Short mmCIF file of C-alpha atoms in Angstrom, two decimals:
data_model
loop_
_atom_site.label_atom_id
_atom_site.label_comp_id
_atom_site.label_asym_id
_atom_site.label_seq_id
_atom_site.Cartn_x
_atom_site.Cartn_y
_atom_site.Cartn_z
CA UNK A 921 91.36 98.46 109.60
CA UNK A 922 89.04 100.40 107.37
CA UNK A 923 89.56 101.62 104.00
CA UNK A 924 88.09 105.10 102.74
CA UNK A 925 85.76 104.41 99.38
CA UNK A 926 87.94 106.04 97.38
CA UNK A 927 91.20 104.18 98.75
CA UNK A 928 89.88 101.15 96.92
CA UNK A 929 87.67 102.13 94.48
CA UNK A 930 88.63 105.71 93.26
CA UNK A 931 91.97 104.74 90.64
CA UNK A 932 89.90 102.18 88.94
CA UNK A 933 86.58 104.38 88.30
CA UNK A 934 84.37 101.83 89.08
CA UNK A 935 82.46 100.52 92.45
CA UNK A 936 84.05 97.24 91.48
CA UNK A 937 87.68 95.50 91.68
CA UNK A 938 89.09 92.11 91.18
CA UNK A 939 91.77 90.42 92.42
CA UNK A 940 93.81 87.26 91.10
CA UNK A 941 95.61 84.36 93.61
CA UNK A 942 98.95 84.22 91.99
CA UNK A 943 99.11 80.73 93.72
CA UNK A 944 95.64 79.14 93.01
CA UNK A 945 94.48 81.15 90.69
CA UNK A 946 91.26 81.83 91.92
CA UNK A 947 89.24 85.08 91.14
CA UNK A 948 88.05 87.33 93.58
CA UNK A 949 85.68 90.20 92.91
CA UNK A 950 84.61 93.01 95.43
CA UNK A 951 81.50 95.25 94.93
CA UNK A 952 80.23 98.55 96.47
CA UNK A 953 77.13 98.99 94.11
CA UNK A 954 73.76 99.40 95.88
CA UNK A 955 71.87 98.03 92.96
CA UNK A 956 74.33 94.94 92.09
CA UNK A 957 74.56 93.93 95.63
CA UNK A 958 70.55 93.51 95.63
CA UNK A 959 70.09 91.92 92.58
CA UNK A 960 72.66 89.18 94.00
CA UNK A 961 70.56 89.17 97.29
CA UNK A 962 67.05 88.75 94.98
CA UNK A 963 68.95 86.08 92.92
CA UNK A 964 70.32 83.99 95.63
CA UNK A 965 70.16 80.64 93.69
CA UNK A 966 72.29 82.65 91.08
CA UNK A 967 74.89 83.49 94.01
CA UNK A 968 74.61 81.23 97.07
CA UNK A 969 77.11 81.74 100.04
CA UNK A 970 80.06 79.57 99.92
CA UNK A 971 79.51 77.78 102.88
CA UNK A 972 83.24 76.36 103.22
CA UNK A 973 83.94 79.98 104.17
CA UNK A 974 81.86 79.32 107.35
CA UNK A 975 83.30 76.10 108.75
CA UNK A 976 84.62 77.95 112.10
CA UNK A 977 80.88 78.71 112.51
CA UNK A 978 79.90 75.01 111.63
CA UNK A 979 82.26 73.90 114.84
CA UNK A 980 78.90 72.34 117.40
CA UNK A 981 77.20 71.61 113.53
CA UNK A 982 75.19 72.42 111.15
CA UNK A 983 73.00 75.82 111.24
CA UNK A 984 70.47 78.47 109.53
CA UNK A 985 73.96 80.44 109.26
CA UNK A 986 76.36 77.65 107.29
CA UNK A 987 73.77 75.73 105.38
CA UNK A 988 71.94 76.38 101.80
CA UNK A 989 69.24 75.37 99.64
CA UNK A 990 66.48 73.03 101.29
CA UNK A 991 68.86 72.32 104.45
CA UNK A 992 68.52 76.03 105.02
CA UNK A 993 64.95 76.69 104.04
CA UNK A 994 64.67 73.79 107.01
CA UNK A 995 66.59 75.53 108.94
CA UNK A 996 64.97 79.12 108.52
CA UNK A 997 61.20 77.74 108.89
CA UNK A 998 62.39 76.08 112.63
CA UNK A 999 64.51 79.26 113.61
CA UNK A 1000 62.65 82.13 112.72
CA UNK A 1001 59.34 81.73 114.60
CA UNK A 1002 61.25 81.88 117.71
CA UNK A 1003 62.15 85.62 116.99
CA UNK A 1004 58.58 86.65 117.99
CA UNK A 1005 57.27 90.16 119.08
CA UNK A 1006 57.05 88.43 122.80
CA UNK A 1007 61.00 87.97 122.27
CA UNK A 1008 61.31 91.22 121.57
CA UNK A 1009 59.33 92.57 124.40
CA UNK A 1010 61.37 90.27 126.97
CA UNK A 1011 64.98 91.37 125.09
CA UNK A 1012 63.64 95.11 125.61
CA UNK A 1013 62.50 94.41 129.51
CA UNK A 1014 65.82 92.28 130.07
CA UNK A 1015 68.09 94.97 129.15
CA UNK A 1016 66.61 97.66 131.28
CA UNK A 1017 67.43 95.21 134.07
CA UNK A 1018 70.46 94.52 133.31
CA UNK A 1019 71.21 97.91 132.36
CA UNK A 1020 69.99 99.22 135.76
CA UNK A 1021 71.49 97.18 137.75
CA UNK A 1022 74.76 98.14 136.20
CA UNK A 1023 74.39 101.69 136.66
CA UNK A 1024 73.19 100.70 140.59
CA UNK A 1025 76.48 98.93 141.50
CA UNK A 1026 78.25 102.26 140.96
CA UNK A 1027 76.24 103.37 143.75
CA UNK A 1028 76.13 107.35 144.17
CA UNK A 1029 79.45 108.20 142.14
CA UNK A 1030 79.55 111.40 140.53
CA UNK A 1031 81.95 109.91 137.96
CA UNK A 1032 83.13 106.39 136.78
CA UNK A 1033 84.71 105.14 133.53
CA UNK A 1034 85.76 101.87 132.36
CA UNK A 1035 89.36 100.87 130.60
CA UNK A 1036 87.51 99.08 127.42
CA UNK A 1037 84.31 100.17 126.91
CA UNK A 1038 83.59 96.85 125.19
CA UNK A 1039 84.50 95.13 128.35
CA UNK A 1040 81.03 96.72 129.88
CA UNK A 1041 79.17 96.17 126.79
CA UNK A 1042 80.03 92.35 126.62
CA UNK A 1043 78.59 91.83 129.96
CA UNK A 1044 75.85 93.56 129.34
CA UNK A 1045 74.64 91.92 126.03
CA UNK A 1046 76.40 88.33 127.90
CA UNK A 1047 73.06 89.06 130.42
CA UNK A 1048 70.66 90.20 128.33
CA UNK A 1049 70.85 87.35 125.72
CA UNK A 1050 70.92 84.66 128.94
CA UNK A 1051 67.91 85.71 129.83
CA UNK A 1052 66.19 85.84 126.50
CA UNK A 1053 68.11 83.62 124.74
CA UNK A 1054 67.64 80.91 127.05
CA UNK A 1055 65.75 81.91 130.18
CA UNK A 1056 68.95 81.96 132.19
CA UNK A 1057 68.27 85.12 134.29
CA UNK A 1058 71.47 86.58 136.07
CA UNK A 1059 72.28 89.64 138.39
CA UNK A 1060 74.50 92.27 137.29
CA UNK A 1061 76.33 91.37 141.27
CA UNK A 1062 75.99 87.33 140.76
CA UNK A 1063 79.28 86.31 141.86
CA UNK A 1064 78.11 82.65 142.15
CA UNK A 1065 80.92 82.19 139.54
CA UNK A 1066 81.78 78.40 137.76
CA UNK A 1067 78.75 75.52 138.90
CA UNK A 1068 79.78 72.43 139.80
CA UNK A 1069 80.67 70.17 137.23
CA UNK A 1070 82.46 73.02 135.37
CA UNK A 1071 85.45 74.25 135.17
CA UNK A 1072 84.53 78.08 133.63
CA UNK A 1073 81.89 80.00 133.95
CA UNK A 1074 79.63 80.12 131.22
CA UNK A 1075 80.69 83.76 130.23
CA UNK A 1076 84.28 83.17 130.10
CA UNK A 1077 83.59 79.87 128.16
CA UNK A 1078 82.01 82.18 125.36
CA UNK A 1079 84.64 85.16 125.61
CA UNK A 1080 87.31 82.34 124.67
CA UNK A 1081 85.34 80.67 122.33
CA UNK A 1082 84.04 83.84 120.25
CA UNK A 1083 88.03 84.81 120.16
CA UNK A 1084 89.58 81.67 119.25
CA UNK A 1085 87.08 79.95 116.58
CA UNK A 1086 89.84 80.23 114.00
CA UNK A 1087 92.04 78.20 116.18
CA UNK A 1088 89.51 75.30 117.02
CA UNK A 1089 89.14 75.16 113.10
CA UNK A 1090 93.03 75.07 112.18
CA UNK A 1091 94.66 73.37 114.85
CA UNK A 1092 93.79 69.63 114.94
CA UNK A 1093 92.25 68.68 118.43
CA UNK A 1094 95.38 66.57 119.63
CA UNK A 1095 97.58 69.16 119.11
CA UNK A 1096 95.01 71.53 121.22
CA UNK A 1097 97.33 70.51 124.11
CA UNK A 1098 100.83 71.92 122.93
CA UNK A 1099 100.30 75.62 124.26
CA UNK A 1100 98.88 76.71 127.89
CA UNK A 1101 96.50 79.01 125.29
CA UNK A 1102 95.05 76.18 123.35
CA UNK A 1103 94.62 74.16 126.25
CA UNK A 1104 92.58 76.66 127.23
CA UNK A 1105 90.47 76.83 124.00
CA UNK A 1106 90.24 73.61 123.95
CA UNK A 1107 88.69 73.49 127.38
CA UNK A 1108 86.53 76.39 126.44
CA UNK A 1109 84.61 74.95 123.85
CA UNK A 1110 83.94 71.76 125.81
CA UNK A 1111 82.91 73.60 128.57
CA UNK A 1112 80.57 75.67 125.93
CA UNK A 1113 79.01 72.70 124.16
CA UNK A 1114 78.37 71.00 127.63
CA UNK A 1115 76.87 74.23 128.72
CA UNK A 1116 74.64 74.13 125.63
CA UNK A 1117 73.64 70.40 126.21
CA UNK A 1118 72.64 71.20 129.79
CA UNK A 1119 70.26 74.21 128.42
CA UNK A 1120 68.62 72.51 125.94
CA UNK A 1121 68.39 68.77 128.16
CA UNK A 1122 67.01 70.51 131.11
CA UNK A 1123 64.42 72.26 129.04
CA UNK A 1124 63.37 69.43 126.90
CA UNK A 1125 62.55 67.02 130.11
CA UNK A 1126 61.18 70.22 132.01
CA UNK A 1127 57.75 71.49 132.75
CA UNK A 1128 56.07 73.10 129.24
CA UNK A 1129 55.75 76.23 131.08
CA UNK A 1130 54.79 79.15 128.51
CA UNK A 1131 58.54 80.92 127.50
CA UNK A 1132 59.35 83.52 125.16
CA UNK A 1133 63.14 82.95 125.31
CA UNK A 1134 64.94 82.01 121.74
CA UNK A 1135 65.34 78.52 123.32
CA UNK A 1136 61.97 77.68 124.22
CA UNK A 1137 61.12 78.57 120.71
CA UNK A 1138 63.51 76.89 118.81
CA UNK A 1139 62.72 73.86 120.46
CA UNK A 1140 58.94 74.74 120.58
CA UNK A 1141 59.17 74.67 116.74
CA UNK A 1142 62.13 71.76 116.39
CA UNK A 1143 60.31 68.59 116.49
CA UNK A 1144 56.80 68.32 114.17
CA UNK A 1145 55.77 64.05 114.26
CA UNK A 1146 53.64 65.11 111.32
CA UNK A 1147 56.62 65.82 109.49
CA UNK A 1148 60.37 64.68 109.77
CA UNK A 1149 61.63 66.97 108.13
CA UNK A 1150 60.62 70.15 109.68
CA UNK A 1151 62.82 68.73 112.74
CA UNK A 1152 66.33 69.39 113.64
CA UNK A 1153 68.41 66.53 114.78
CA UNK A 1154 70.18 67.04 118.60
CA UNK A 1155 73.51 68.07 116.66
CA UNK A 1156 71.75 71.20 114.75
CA UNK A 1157 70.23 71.77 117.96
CA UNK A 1158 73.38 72.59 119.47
CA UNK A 1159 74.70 74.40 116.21
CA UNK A 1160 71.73 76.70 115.88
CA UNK A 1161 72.15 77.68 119.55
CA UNK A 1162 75.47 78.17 118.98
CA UNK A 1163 74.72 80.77 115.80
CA UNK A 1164 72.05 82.49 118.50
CA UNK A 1165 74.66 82.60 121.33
CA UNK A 1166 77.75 84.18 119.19
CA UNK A 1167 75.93 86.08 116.78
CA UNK A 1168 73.31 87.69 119.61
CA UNK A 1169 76.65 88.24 121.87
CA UNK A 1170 79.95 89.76 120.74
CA UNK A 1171 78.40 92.13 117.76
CA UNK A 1172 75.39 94.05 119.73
CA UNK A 1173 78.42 94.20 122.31
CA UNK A 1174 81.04 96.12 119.60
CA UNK A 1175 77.85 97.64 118.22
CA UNK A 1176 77.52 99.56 121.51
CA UNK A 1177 81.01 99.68 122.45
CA UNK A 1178 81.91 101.86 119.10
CA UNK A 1179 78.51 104.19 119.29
CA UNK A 1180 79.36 104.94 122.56
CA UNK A 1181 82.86 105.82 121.52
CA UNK A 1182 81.32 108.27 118.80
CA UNK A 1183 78.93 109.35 121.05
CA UNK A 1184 81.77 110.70 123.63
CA UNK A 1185 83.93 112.43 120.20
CA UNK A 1186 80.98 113.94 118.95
CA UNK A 1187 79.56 116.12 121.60
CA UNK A 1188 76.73 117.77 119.47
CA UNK A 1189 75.24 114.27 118.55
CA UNK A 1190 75.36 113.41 122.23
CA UNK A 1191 73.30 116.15 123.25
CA UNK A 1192 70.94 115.22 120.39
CA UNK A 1193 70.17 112.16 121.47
CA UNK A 1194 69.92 113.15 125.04
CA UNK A 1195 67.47 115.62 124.51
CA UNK A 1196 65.54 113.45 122.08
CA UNK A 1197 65.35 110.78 124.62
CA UNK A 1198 64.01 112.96 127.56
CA UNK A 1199 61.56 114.37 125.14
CA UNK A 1200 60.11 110.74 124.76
CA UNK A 1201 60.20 109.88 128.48
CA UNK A 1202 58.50 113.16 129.48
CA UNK A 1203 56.19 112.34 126.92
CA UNK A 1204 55.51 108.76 128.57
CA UNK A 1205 55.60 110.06 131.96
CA UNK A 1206 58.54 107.32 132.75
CA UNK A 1207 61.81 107.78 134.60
CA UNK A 1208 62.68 104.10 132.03
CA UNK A 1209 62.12 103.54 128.60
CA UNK A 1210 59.15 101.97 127.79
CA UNK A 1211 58.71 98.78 125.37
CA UNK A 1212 55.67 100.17 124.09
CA UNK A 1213 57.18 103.75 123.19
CA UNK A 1214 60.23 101.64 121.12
CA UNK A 1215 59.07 103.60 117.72
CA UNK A 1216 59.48 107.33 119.13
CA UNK A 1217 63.17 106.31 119.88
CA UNK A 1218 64.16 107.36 116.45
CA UNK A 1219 67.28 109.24 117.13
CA UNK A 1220 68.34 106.51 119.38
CA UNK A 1221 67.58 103.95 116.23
CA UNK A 1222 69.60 106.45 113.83
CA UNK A 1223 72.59 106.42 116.24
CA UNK A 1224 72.94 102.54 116.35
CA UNK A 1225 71.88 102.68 112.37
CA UNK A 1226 75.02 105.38 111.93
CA UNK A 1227 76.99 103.16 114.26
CA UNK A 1228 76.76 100.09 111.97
CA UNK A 1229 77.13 102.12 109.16
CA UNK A 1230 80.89 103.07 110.14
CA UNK A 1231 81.40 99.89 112.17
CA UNK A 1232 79.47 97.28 110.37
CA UNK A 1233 79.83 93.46 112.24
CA UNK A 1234 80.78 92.38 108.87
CA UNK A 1235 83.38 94.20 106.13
CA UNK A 1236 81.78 91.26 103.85
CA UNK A 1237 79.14 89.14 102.78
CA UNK A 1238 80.70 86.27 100.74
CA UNK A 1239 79.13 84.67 97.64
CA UNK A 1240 80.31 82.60 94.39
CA UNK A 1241 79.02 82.72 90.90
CA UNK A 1242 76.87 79.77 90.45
CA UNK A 1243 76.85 80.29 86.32
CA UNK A 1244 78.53 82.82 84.41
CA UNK A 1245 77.39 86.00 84.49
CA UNK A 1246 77.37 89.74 84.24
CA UNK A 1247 77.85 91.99 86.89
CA UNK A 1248 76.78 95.81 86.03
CA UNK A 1249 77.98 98.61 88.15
CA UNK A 1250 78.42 102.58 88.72
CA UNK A 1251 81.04 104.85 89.86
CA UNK A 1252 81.81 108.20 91.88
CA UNK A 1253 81.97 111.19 88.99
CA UNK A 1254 80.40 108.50 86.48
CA UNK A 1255 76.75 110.19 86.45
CA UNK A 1256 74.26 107.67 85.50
CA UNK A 1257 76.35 105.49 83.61
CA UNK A 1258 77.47 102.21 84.35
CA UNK A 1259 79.48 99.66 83.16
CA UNK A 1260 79.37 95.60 83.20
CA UNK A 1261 81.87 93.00 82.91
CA UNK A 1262 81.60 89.05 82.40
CA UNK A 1263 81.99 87.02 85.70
CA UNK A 1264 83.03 83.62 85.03
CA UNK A 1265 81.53 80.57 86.70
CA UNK A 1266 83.07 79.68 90.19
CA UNK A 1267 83.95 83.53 90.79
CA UNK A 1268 83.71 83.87 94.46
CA UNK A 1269 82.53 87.61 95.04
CA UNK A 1270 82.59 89.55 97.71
CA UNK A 1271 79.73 92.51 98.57
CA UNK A 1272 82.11 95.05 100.23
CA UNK A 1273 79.98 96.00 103.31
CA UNK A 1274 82.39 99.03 104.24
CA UNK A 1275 82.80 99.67 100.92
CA UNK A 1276 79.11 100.42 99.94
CA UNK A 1277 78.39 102.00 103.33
CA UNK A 1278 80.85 104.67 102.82
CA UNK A 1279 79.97 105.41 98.84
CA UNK A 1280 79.37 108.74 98.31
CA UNK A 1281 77.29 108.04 95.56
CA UNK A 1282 74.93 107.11 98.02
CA UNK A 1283 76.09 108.82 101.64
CA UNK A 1284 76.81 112.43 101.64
CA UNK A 1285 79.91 113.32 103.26
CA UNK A 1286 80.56 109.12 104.20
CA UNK A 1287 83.19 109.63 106.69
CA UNK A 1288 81.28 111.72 109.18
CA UNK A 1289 79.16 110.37 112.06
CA UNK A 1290 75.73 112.06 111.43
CA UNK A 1291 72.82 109.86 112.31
CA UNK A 1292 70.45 112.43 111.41
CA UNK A 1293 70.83 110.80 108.04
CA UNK A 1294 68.54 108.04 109.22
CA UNK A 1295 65.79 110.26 109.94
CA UNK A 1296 65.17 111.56 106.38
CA UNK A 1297 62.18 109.48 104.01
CA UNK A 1298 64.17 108.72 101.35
CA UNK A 1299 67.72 107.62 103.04
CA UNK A 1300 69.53 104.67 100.86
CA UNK A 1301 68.22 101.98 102.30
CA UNK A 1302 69.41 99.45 99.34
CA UNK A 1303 73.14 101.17 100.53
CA UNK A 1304 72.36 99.88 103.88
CA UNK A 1305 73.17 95.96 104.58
CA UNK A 1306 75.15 96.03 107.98
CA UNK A 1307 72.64 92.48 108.71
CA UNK A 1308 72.74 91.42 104.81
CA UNK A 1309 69.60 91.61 103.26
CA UNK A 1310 66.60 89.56 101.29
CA UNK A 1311 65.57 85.90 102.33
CA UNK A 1312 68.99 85.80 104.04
CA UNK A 1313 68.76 88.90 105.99
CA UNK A 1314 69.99 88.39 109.91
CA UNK A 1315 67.27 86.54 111.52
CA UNK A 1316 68.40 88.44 114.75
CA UNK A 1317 68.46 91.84 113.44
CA UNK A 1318 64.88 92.99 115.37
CA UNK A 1319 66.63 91.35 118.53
CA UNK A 1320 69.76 93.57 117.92
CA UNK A 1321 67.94 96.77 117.53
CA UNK A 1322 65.61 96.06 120.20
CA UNK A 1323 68.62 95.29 122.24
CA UNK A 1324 70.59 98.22 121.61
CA UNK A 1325 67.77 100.86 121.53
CA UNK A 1326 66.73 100.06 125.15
CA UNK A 1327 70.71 100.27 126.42
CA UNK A 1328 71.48 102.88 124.98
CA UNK A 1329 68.63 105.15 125.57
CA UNK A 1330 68.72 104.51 129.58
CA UNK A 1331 72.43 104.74 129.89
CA UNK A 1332 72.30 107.67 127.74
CA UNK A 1333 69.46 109.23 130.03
CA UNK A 1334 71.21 108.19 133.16
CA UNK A 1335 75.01 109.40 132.03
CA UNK A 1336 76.97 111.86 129.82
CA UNK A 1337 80.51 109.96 128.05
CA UNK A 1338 82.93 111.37 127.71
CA UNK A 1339 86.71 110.82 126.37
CA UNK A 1340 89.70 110.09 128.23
CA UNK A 1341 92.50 112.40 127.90
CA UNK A 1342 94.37 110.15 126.02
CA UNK A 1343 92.06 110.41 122.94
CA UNK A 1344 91.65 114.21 122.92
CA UNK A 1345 92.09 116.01 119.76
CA UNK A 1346 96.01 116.11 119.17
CA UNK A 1347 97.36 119.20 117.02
CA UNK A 1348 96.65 118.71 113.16
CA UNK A 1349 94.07 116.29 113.64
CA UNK A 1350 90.81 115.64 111.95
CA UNK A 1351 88.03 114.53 113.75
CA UNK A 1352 88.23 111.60 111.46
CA UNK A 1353 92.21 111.05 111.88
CA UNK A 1354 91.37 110.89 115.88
CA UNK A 1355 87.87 108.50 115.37
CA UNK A 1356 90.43 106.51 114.02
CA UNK A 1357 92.95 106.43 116.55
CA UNK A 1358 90.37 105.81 119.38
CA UNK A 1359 87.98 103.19 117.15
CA UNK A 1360 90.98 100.80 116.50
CA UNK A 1361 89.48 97.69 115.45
CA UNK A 1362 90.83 93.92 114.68
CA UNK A 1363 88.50 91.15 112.87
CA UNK A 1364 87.53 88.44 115.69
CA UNK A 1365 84.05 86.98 114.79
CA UNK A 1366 82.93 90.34 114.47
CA UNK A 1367 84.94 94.21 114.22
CA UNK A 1368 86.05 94.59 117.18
CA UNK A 1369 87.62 97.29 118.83
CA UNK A 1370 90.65 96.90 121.15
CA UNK A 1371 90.55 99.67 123.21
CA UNK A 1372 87.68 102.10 124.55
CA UNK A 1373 88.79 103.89 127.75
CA UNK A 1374 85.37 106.50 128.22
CA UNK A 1375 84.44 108.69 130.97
CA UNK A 1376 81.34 108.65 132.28
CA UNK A 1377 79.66 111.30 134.38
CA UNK A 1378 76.20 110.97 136.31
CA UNK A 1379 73.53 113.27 135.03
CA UNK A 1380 71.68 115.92 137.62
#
């Protein structure tokens, strides 16, 4: 699923390609140049984001994700405030929980593994963002299953709906019923939205008890009677919880799912981080990571940093050419120079995510995992946009890294991974040849990979 740099970029010279429908017509540019890609994210009015290229993420309405000019300045002023630094302290204290209750239920076993690494992560991040998403605090053991007046639980409602958007977007809803599997997507997203209503009902006639969940915030900051139109109506209510509920779900889950993976290939970076992370808890004097200690996590923060780097949520960020323009780039061997070209009106354009994070004018050696890159002053940071960038930069990205940070510095604390014999080494093969083989990866809302068996081993 991913292409090298130099598989798309290297014949034509330039970090820049184009590509012509032979059936509409329509243009199509791709870009892996730091400095372009940021001068499109500081002229945004110059390059807005096509939003008919979000519609499956429009499904429950409109959001801060789908929407431009004033609608989403309206949108970002009510959603952002509720990503607070008491969020992030509840995120961080909600996925030690979780996290330690997982690693409980396997009792005193010297060894465990799971089939799908993924399939661990998802339930992890699933509990985590329940909690401080929308106060919903669950056990790792719950097994109180579907509530009455539902037919799914509200995890399996989300699996299915974060897997099948595309469907609920082509197929028309009568014909939802023609397949046992669309019946079932069709149920799933009812089951969702009525889930959602419930949440956000149930808190708006409830007590105003102080919260620092995303919910409580968003609504906290949703209705001003001074001013109309710094409120969201009940329909981008439920579309802006839907953004927080699949965007805070499925891609911290990969996220973890693939640096875990890399983790278990790459010994020598395992032992890194392990040692790194005891340093800071014998520094703190904990047996758990600490909220407070968050910033002397670093190697931790370069792992999930490399992670995204080689497995970013997104392969693109999507925009169109408000007026024509010129686009100026570089290229590998090219030195300093650059060249531009004319980019006509309409152009929809493409910033090549994968592309740009594996540019070796800006990532020495770009196919190997080596998070130590992170941990230099002067690493590319403009090369760097696995949650965009600018005024449009992922509103969740603090909750992400908080998120992930926390996980993966307990479990790594707590447990050595390991591979399953399957993915060893086979004769002949790179280390990258065999990262590929076990980080298979398809495009559901977000990379995703489709099978993780690890090993796991308990620490002494």
């Amino acid at each position: 699923m991913r292409q090298k740099h130099a598989g798309r970029y290297g014949h034509i010279g330039w970090d820049l390609s184009a590509e012509v429908s032979v059936l509409t017509g329509t243009i199509i540019i791709s870009i892996a140049d730091a400095q372009a890609i940021q001068d499109m994210f500081l002229h945004r009015s110059r390059f807005p984001k096509p939003v008919e290229f979000y519609s499956t993420l429009q499904i429950l309405g409109d959001n801060v994700v789908v929407t431009e000019g004033d609608t989403w300045k309206r949108h970002r002023k009510i959603c952002a405030p509720s990503f607070s630094e008491q969020n992030n302290k509840l995120v961080w204290e909600e996925s030690i929980r979780v996290t330690s209750e997982a690693l409980e239920a396997w009792g005193d076993a010297t060894q465990t593994g799971t089939s799908h690494a993924a399939d661990f992560t998802m339930k992890i991040t699933l509990l985590v963002l329940a909690a401080a998403s929308f106060g919903r605090r669950v056990s790792w053991t719950d097994s109180s299953g579907t509530p009455p007046g539902h037919s799914m639980s509200f995890g399996e409602a989300v699996e299915v709906v974060a897997h099948n958007m595309a469907v609920k977007v082509a197929i028309p809803d009568p014909l939802l019923v023609l397949t046992p599997h669309w019946r079932r997507v069709r149920r799933a997203f009812a089951e969702l939205t009525q889930y959602i209503q419930e949440m956000i009902s149930q808190r708006q006639v409830g007590d105003k008890v102080v919260r620092h969940d995303l919910l409580s915030g968003l609504l906290d900051a949703s209705t001003d009677p001074a001013d109309p139109l710094l409120s969201l109506s009940q329909e981008e209510l439920l579309g802006n919880v839907f953004i927080f509920l699949m965007a805070g779900h499925e891609t911290t889950a990969n996220t973890l799912a693939f640096a875990m993976a890399l983790l278990a290939l790459c010994q020598d970076e395992q032992e890194a981080l392990f040692q790194d992370v005891q340093a800071v808890l014998q520094r703190a004097g904990s047996a758990v990571p600490r909220y407070e200690d968050i910033n002397s996590f670093k190697y931790t923060a370069a792992v999930v940093n490399e992670t995204l780097r080689l497995f970013p949520p997104a392969m693109g960020i999507p925009k169109v050419a408000a007026e024509a323009c010129t686009i100026t780039v570089g290229g590998v061997g090219k030195g300093e120079a650059r060249t531009s070209i004319s980019v006509p009106a309409g152009t929809y354009i493409t910033m090549d995510v994968n592309g740009l994070h594996r540019n070796p004018r800006y990532w020495r050696d770009p196919e190997a995992f080596r998070p130590a890159r992170f941990l230099a002053a002067d690493w590319p940071r403009d090369a760097f946009i696995a949650f965009a960038a600018g005024a449009r930069g992922c509103l969740g990205r603090r909750f992400a890294e908080v998120e992930s940070i926390s996980f993966l510095s307990l479990f790594i604390s707590r447990f050595k991974i390991d591979l399953t014999p399957e993915y060893t080494a086979r004769p002949g093969e790179t280390i990258e040849q065999q990262r590929d083989r076990l980080c298979d990866a398809t495009a559901a809302f977000s990379m995703t990979p489709l099978h993780l068996p690890l090993i796991f081993t308990r620490r002494s």
